[in-house]
PDB file of C-alpha atoms in Angstrom:
ATOM      1  CA  UNK C  71      25.506  34.014  22.770  1.00 47.00           C
ATOM      2  CA  UNK C  72      23.445  31.452  20.855  1.00 46.00           C
ATOM      3  CA  UNK C  73      20.133  30.630  22.465  1.00 49.00           C
ATOM      4  CA  UNK C  74      19.238  26.941  22.497  1.00 49.00           C
ATOM      5  CA  UNK C  75      15.954  26.135  20.780  1.00 43.00           C
ATOM      6  CA  UNK C  76      13.707  23.732  22.742  1.00 50.00           C
ATOM      7  CA  UNK C  77      13.250  20.357  21.046  1.00 45.00           C
ATOM      8  CA  UNK C  78       9.460  20.791  21.173  1.00 47.00           C
ATOM      9  CA  UNK C  79       9.757  23.857  18.932  1.00 47.00           C
ATOM     10  CA  UNK C  80      11.853  21.942  16.410  1.00 41.00           C
ATOM     11  CA  UNK C  81       9.273  19.180  16.027  1.00 44.00           C
ATOM     12  CA  UNK C  82       6.087  21.258  16.091  1.00 47.00           C
ATOM     13  CA  UNK C  83       5.735  21.324  12.298  1.00 53.00           C
ATOM     14  CA  UNK C  84       6.925  17.773  11.665  1.00 69.00           C
ATOM     15  CA  UNK C  85       3.680  16.118  10.593  1.00 86.00           C
ATOM     16  CA  UNK C  86       2.852  13.253   8.280  1.00 93.00           C
ATOM     17  CA  UNK C  87       1.211  14.010   4.940  1.00 95.00           C
ATOM     18  CA  UNK C  88      -2.580  14.041   5.184  1.00 96.00           C
ATOM     19  CA  UNK C  89      -4.933  12.994   2.398  1.00 96.00           C
ATOM     20  CA  UNK C  90      -6.038  16.622   2.020  1.00 96.00           C
ATOM     21  CA  UNK C  91      -2.428  17.741   1.582  1.00 96.00           C
ATOM     22  CA  UNK C  92      -1.943  14.979  -0.976  1.00 97.00           C
ATOM     23  CA  UNK C  93      -4.952  16.142  -3.000  1.00 96.00           C
ATOM     24  CA  UNK C  94      -3.730  19.735  -2.911  1.00 95.00           C
ATOM     25  CA  UNK C  95      -0.349  18.553  -4.162  1.00 95.00           C
ATOM     26  CA  UNK C  96      -2.089  16.893  -7.116  1.00 96.00           C
ATOM     27  CA  UNK C  97      -4.017  20.105  -7.801  1.00 95.00           C
ATOM     28  CA  UNK C  98      -0.783  22.102  -7.718  1.00 94.00           C
ATOM     29  CA  UNK C  99       0.614  19.770 -10.378  1.00 94.00           C
ATOM     30  CA  UNK C 100      -2.026  21.044 -12.808  1.00 94.00           C
ATOM     31  CA  UNK C 101      -1.793  24.672 -11.752  1.00 92.00           C
ATOM     32  CA  UNK C 102      -4.927  24.811  -9.598  1.00 93.00           C
ATOM     33  CA  UNK C 103      -5.325  26.205  -6.100  1.00 92.00           C
ATOM     34  CA  UNK C 104      -5.852  24.173  -2.918  1.00 93.00           C
ATOM     35  CA  UNK C 105      -9.153  23.070  -1.406  1.00 94.00           C
ATOM     36  CA  UNK C 106     -10.054  23.000   2.273  1.00 92.00           C
ATOM     37  CA  UNK C 107     -12.040  19.766   2.265  1.00 90.00           C
ATOM     38  CA  UNK C 108     -11.231  16.281   0.965  1.00 85.00           C
ATOM     39  CA  UNK C 109     -14.753  15.850  -0.391  1.00 79.00           C
ATOM     40  CA  UNK C 110     -15.319  18.947  -2.527  1.00 71.00           C
ATOM     41  CA  UNK C 111     -18.151  18.036  -4.941  1.00 71.00           C
ATOM     42  CA  UNK C 112     -18.175  21.577  -6.316  1.00 82.00           C
ATOM     43  CA  UNK C 113     -14.552  21.188  -7.436  1.00 90.00           C
ATOM     44  CA  UNK C 114     -14.390  18.610 -10.232  1.00 93.00           C
ATOM     45  CA  UNK C 115     -10.594  18.640 -10.337  1.00 94.00           C
ATOM     46  CA  UNK C 116     -10.383  17.945  -6.606  1.00 95.00           C
ATOM     47  CA  UNK C 117     -12.816  15.044  -6.899  1.00 94.00           C
ATOM     48  CA  UNK C 118     -10.859  13.601  -9.818  1.00 95.00           C
ATOM     49  CA  UNK C 119      -7.664  14.057  -7.834  1.00 96.00           C
ATOM     50  CA  UNK C 120      -9.144  12.161  -4.890  1.00 96.00           C
ATOM     51  CA  UNK C 121     -10.229   9.306  -7.165  1.00 96.00           C
ATOM     52  CA  UNK C 122      -6.764   9.135  -8.719  1.00 97.00           C
ATOM     53  CA  UNK C 123      -5.027   9.216  -5.338  1.00 97.00           C
ATOM     54  CA  UNK C 124      -7.144   6.393  -3.916  1.00 97.00           C
ATOM     55  CA  UNK C 125      -6.871   4.299  -7.078  1.00 98.00           C
ATOM     56  CA  UNK C 126      -3.073   4.574  -7.104  1.00 98.00           C
ATOM     57  CA  UNK C 127      -2.963   3.853  -3.371  1.00 98.00           C
ATOM     58  CA  UNK C 128      -4.968   0.677  -3.954  1.00 98.00           C
ATOM     59  CA  UNK C 129      -2.697  -0.374  -6.827  1.00 97.00           C
ATOM     60  CA  UNK C 130       0.459   0.179  -4.789  1.00 97.00           C
ATOM     61  CA  UNK C 131      -0.890  -1.553  -1.693  1.00 97.00           C
ATOM     62  CA  UNK C 132      -2.065  -4.576  -3.693  1.00 96.00           C
ATOM     63  CA  UNK C 133       1.600  -5.513  -4.176  1.00 95.00           C
ATOM     64  CA  UNK C 134       1.727  -6.308  -0.451  1.00 95.00           C
ATOM     65  CA  UNK C 135       4.119  -4.525   1.918  1.00 96.00           C
ATOM     66  CA  UNK C 136       5.176  -5.173   5.491  1.00 94.00           C
ATOM     67  CA  UNK C 137       2.691  -2.592   6.764  1.00 96.00           C
ATOM     68  CA  UNK C 138      -0.418  -4.095   5.136  1.00 96.00           C
ATOM     69  CA  UNK C 139       0.429  -7.811   5.068  1.00 96.00           C
ATOM     70  CA  UNK C 140      -0.907 -10.039   7.841  1.00 95.00           C
ATOM     71  CA  UNK C 141       0.050 -13.656   8.488  1.00 95.00           C
ATOM     72  CA  UNK C 142      -1.406 -16.490  10.547  1.00 95.00           C
ATOM     73  CA  UNK C 143      -4.826 -14.816  10.723  1.00 96.00           C
ATOM     74  CA  UNK C 144      -7.681 -17.057  11.866  1.00 97.00           C
ATOM     75  CA  UNK C 145     -11.018 -16.501  10.120  1.00 97.00           C
ATOM     76  CA  UNK C 146     -14.134 -18.070  11.624  1.00 97.00           C
ATOM     77  CA  UNK C 147     -17.271 -19.315   9.904  1.00 96.00           C
ATOM     78  CA  UNK C 148     -20.713 -17.818  10.477  1.00 97.00           C
ATOM     79  CA  UNK C 149     -23.894 -19.716  11.389  1.00 96.00           C
ATOM     80  CA  UNK C 150     -24.249 -20.841   7.764  1.00 96.00           C
ATOM     81  CA  UNK C 151     -20.746 -22.261   7.630  1.00 97.00           C
ATOM     82  CA  UNK C 152     -19.512 -19.408   5.438  1.00 98.00           C
ATOM     83  CA  UNK C 153     -16.433 -17.318   6.219  1.00 98.00           C
ATOM     84  CA  UNK C 154     -16.930 -13.558   5.627  1.00 97.00           C
ATOM     85  CA  UNK C 155     -14.030 -11.591   4.157  1.00 97.00           C
ATOM     86  CA  UNK C 156     -13.818  -7.847   4.813  1.00 96.00           C
ATOM     87  CA  UNK C 157     -14.111  -5.328   1.987  1.00 95.00           C
ATOM     88  CA  UNK C 158     -10.647  -4.032   2.841  1.00 96.00           C
ATOM     89  CA  UNK C 159      -8.955  -7.340   1.976  1.00 97.00           C
ATOM     90  CA  UNK C 160      -7.116  -7.030  -1.350  1.00 96.00           C
ATOM     91  CA  UNK C 161      -5.561 -10.505  -1.526  1.00 96.00           C
ATOM     92  CA  UNK C 162      -6.026 -13.639   0.557  1.00 96.00           C
ATOM     93  CA  UNK C 163      -4.559 -17.137   0.683  1.00 96.00           C
ATOM     94  CA  UNK C 164      -4.563 -20.085   3.064  1.00 96.00           C
ATOM     95  CA  UNK C 165      -1.677 -20.275   5.509  1.00 96.00           C
ATOM     96  CA  UNK C 166       0.294 -22.656   7.709  1.00 95.00           C
ATOM     97  CA  UNK C 167      -1.475 -25.893   8.585  1.00 94.00           C
ATOM     98  CA  UNK C 168      -4.337 -24.939   6.228  1.00 96.00           C
ATOM     99  CA  UNK C 169      -2.064 -24.252   3.251  1.00 95.00           C
ATOM    100  CA  UNK C 170      -3.282 -27.368   1.413  1.00 95.00           C
ATOM    101  CA  UNK C 171      -6.780 -25.860   1.168  1.00 96.00           C
ATOM    102  CA  UNK C 172      -6.924 -23.704  -1.951  1.00 97.00           C
ATOM    103  CA  UNK C 173      -9.070 -20.623  -1.339  1.00 97.00           C
ATOM    104  CA  UNK C 174     -10.122 -17.381  -2.966  1.00 97.00           C
ATOM    105  CA  UNK C 175     -12.561 -14.576  -2.266  1.00 95.00           C
ATOM    106  CA  UNK C 176     -15.961 -14.491  -3.930  1.00 96.00           C
ATOM    107  CA  UNK C 177     -18.799 -12.096  -3.192  1.00 92.00           C
ATOM    108  CA  UNK C 178     -17.580 -11.134   0.256  1.00 95.00           C
ATOM    109  CA  UNK C 179     -16.934 -14.703   1.403  1.00 98.00           C
ATOM    110  CA  UNK C 180     -14.038 -17.139   1.335  1.00 98.00           C
ATOM    111  CA  UNK C 181     -14.497 -19.819  -1.320  1.00 98.00           C
ATOM    112  CA  UNK C 182     -12.974 -23.293  -1.033  1.00 97.00           C
ATOM    113  CA  UNK C 183     -11.520 -24.038  -4.469  1.00 97.00           C
ATOM    114  CA  UNK C 184     -10.405 -27.483  -3.351  1.00 94.00           C
ATOM    115  CA  UNK C 185     -13.973 -28.615  -2.588  1.00 95.00           C
ATOM    116  CA  UNK C 186     -15.878 -26.059  -4.722  1.00 97.00           C
ATOM    117  CA  UNK C 187     -17.931 -24.723  -1.833  1.00 98.00           C
ATOM    118  CA  UNK C 188     -18.495 -21.679   0.369  1.00 98.00           C
ATOM    119  CA  UNK C 189     -19.125 -23.912   3.378  1.00 97.00           C
ATOM    120  CA  UNK C 190     -16.234 -24.694   5.724  1.00 97.00           C
ATOM    121  CA  UNK C 191     -16.110 -27.281   8.489  1.00 95.00           C
ATOM    122  CA  UNK C 192     -14.342 -24.875  10.827  1.00 96.00           C
ATOM    123  CA  UNK C 193     -12.096 -21.839  11.037  1.00 97.00           C
ATOM    124  CA  UNK C 194      -9.129 -21.430   8.692  1.00 97.00           C
ATOM    125  CA  UNK C 195      -5.735 -19.750   8.894  1.00 97.00           C
ATOM    126  CA  UNK C 196      -4.921 -17.253   6.153  1.00 97.00           C
ATOM    127  CA  UNK C 197      -2.423 -14.637   5.090  1.00 96.00           C
ATOM    128  CA  UNK C 198      -3.821 -11.475   3.584  1.00 96.00           C
ATOM    129  CA  UNK C 199      -3.057  -8.075   2.148  1.00 97.00           C
ATOM    130  CA  UNK C 200      -5.234  -5.327   3.569  1.00 97.00           C
ATOM    131  CA  UNK C 201      -6.136  -2.003   1.935  1.00 98.00           C
ATOM    132  CA  UNK C 202      -5.389   0.751   4.441  1.00 98.00           C
ATOM    133  CA  UNK C 203      -6.550   4.342   4.383  1.00 97.00           C
ATOM    134  CA  UNK C 204      -3.987   6.886   3.210  1.00 97.00           C
ATOM    135  CA  UNK C 205      -3.316   8.122   6.729  1.00 95.00           C
ATOM    136  CA  UNK C 206      -2.705   4.599   8.064  1.00 97.00           C
ATOM    137  CA  UNK C 207       0.319   3.904   5.857  1.00 97.00           C
ATOM    138  CA  UNK C 208       3.953   4.983   6.431  1.00 96.00           C
ATOM    139  CA  UNK C 209       5.195   8.325   5.149  1.00 96.00           C
ATOM    140  CA  UNK C 210       7.507   6.676   2.607  1.00 96.00           C
ATOM    141  CA  UNK C 211       4.476   4.951   1.053  1.00 97.00           C
ATOM    142  CA  UNK C 212       2.440   8.166   1.137  1.00 97.00           C
ATOM    143  CA  UNK C 213       5.212  10.052  -0.648  1.00 97.00           C
ATOM    144  CA  UNK C 214       5.554   7.456  -3.401  1.00 97.00           C
ATOM    145  CA  UNK C 215       1.786   7.286  -3.908  1.00 98.00           C
ATOM    146  CA  UNK C 216       1.462  11.090  -4.078  1.00 97.00           C
ATOM    147  CA  UNK C 217       4.240  11.386  -6.654  1.00 96.00           C
ATOM    148  CA  UNK C 218       2.956   8.493  -8.760  1.00 97.00           C
ATOM    149  CA  UNK C 219      -0.625   9.770  -8.537  1.00 97.00           C
ATOM    150  CA  UNK C 220       0.533  13.320  -9.277  1.00 95.00           C
ATOM    151  CA  UNK C 221       2.171  12.237 -12.518  1.00 95.00           C
ATOM    152  CA  UNK C 222      -0.851  10.197 -13.597  1.00 95.00           C
ATOM    153  CA  UNK C 223      -3.249  12.984 -12.627  1.00 95.00           C
ATOM    154  CA  UNK C 224      -1.263  15.623 -14.531  1.00 94.00           C
ATOM    155  CA  UNK C 225      -1.159  13.421 -17.614  1.00 92.00           C
ATOM    156  CA  UNK C 226      -4.890  12.800 -17.318  1.00 93.00           C
ATOM    157  CA  UNK C 227      -5.877  16.438 -16.773  1.00 91.00           C
ATOM    158  CA  UNK C 228      -3.390  18.451 -18.839  1.00 90.00           C
ATOM    159  CA  UNK C 229      -1.570  15.842 -20.919  1.00 89.00           C
ATOM    160  CA  UNK C 230       1.796  16.422 -19.225  1.00 85.00           C
ATOM    161  CA  UNK C 231       3.061  13.892 -16.656  1.00 76.00           C
ATOM    162  CA  UNK C 232       5.650  16.340 -15.293  1.00 81.00           C
ATOM    163  CA  UNK C 233       2.959  18.850 -14.360  1.00 73.00           C
ATOM    164  CA  UNK C 234       2.543  22.541 -15.086  1.00 68.00           C
ATOM    165  CA  UNK C 235       4.990  25.356 -14.446  1.00 61.00           C
ATOM    166  CA  UNK C 236       7.570  23.253 -12.636  1.00 65.00           C
ATOM    167  CA  UNK C 237       5.157  22.280  -9.845  1.00 74.00           C
ATOM    168  CA  UNK C 238       4.822  18.633 -10.850  1.00 85.00           C
ATOM    169  CA  UNK C 239       6.991  15.542 -10.538  1.00 92.00           C
ATOM    170  CA  UNK C 240       9.242  13.889 -13.083  1.00 91.00           C
ATOM    171  CA  UNK C 241      10.217  10.279 -13.673  1.00 93.00           C
ATOM    172  CA  UNK C 242      13.321  10.647 -11.513  1.00 93.00           C
ATOM    173  CA  UNK C 243      11.194  11.854  -8.578  1.00 94.00           C
ATOM    174  CA  UNK C 244       8.987   8.774  -8.868  1.00 95.00           C
ATOM    175  CA  UNK C 245      11.949   6.396  -9.129  1.00 95.00           C
ATOM    176  CA  UNK C 246      13.697   8.002  -6.150  1.00 96.00           C
ATOM    177  CA  UNK C 247      10.606   7.795  -3.940  1.00 96.00           C
ATOM    178  CA  UNK C 248      10.164   4.121  -4.858  1.00 96.00           C
ATOM    179  CA  UNK C 249      13.758   3.381  -3.840  1.00 96.00           C
ATOM    180  CA  UNK C 250      13.141   5.039  -0.466  1.00 96.00           C
ATOM    181  CA  UNK C 251       9.959   2.993   0.009  1.00 96.00           C
ATOM    182  CA  UNK C 252      11.784  -0.238  -0.880  1.00 95.00           C
ATOM    183  CA  UNK C 253      14.604   0.599   1.538  1.00 94.00           C
ATOM    184  CA  UNK C 254      12.021   1.231   4.238  1.00 93.00           C
ATOM    185  CA  UNK C 255      10.411  -2.096   3.362  1.00 93.00           C
ATOM    186  CA  UNK C 256      13.724  -3.939   3.590  1.00 91.00           C
ATOM    187  CA  UNK C 257      14.585  -2.392   6.948  1.00 89.00           C
ATOM    188  CA  UNK C 258      11.235  -3.310   8.462  1.00 87.00           C
ATOM    189  CA  UNK C 259      10.575  -6.695   6.836  1.00 75.00           C
ATOM    190  CA  UNK C 260      13.984  -8.328   7.347  1.00 57.00           C
ATOM    191  CA  UNK C 261      12.956  -9.790  10.714  1.00 50.00           C
ATOM    192  CA  UNK C 262      10.547 -12.087   8.800  1.00 49.00           C
ATOM    193  CA  UNK C 263      13.225 -13.493   6.502  1.00 42.00           C
ATOM    194  CA  UNK C 264      13.150 -16.974   8.074  1.00 40.00           C
ATOM    195  CA  UNK C 265       9.394 -17.471   8.336  1.00 45.00           C
ATOM    196  CA  UNK C 266       9.269 -19.126   4.936  1.00 43.00           C
ATOM    197  CA  UNK C 267       5.861 -17.774   3.997  1.00 46.00           C
ATOM    198  CA  UNK C 268       4.997 -17.011   0.380  1.00 44.00           C
ATOM    199  CA  UNK C 269       4.114 -13.451   1.318  1.00 48.00           C
ATOM    200  CA  UNK C 270       7.428 -12.845   3.053  1.00 43.00           C
ATOM    201  CA  UNK C 271       9.385 -14.155   0.087  1.00 40.00           C
ATOM    202  CA  UNK C 272       7.402 -11.839  -2.183  1.00 49.00           C
ATOM    203  CA  UNK C 273       8.272  -8.884   0.038  1.00 44.00           C
ATOM    204  CA  UNK C 274      11.958  -9.805   0.091  1.00 40.00           C
ATOM    205  CA  UNK C 275      12.053 -10.296  -3.671  1.00 45.00           C
ATOM    206  CA  UNK C 276      10.444  -6.888  -4.264  1.00 48.00           C
ATOM    207  CA  UNK C 277      13.243  -5.205  -2.334  1.00 43.00           C
ATOM    208  CA  UNK C 278      15.805  -6.938  -4.532  1.00 44.00           C
ATOM    209  CA  UNK C 279      17.313  -9.015  -1.732  1.00 36.00           C
ATOM    210  CA  UNK C 280      16.648 -12.399  -3.316  1.00 34.00           C
ATOM    211  CA  UNK C 281      18.116 -11.327  -6.643  1.00 37.00           C
ATOM    212  CA  UNK C 282      21.152  -9.915  -4.879  1.00 36.00           C
ATOM    213  CA  UNK C 283      21.709 -13.053  -2.817  1.00 31.00           C
ATOM    214  CA  UNK C 284      21.335 -15.307  -5.867  1.00 31.00           C
ATOM    215  CA  UNK C 285      23.896 -13.250  -7.752  1.00 34.00           C
ATOM    216  CA  UNK C 286      26.246 -13.358  -4.761  1.00 31.00           C
ATOM    217  CA  UNK C 287      25.903 -17.134  -4.434  1.00 35.00           C
ATOM    218  CA  UNK C 288      26.741 -17.740  -8.088  1.00 34.00           C
ATOM    219  CA  UNK C 289      29.967 -15.724  -8.065  1.00 34.00           C
ATOM    220  CA  UNK C 290      32.958 -17.922  -8.691  1.00 35.00           C
ATOM    221  CA  UNK C 291      30.957 -20.978  -9.760  1.00 33.00           C
TER     222      UNK C 291
END
């Protein structure tokens, strides 16, 4: 008679990838053993791996995904009339009723390009892309970043993008993980399809939906 396994036992080991696990994966790509701490100053390879992982994570997140894009955010001015912008903000633009005000980030503050000033009369609505820590992003994004970083790290350290001894990742692995991430993006961002924001259209276009719809609409013309 087959004994039924409790559901709790089946899910005990189902955990999301941690930053430490990601670094150890990068080390495995170059044939080195794991470390027990993210910050291992005595291990140069581990430190380089951490730098590569975070750099690639920043590059990937800068594209703007559903999980790190925020819309209709109100930023308020300080006592000097300036509007501080957090260090975790990768991209920022005016939004909604304030869209006509052209802005950018300079030196930790929002800069009004329309009037050439840091001083604002009041609060302003923006849309922004935020840089999240590795363990605050979805697993599909973590997987893609680890594979992409692993290939770059292996090329940097040993001159072979596919890694050492079959423990690395190849181009097909990277492409496949990106497809999974884009599918995840499409499934989670489709509820914003009618908002009409620039950021939403960028997200949709990255998943290939706009291109697909344009091709569909031109069939038979």
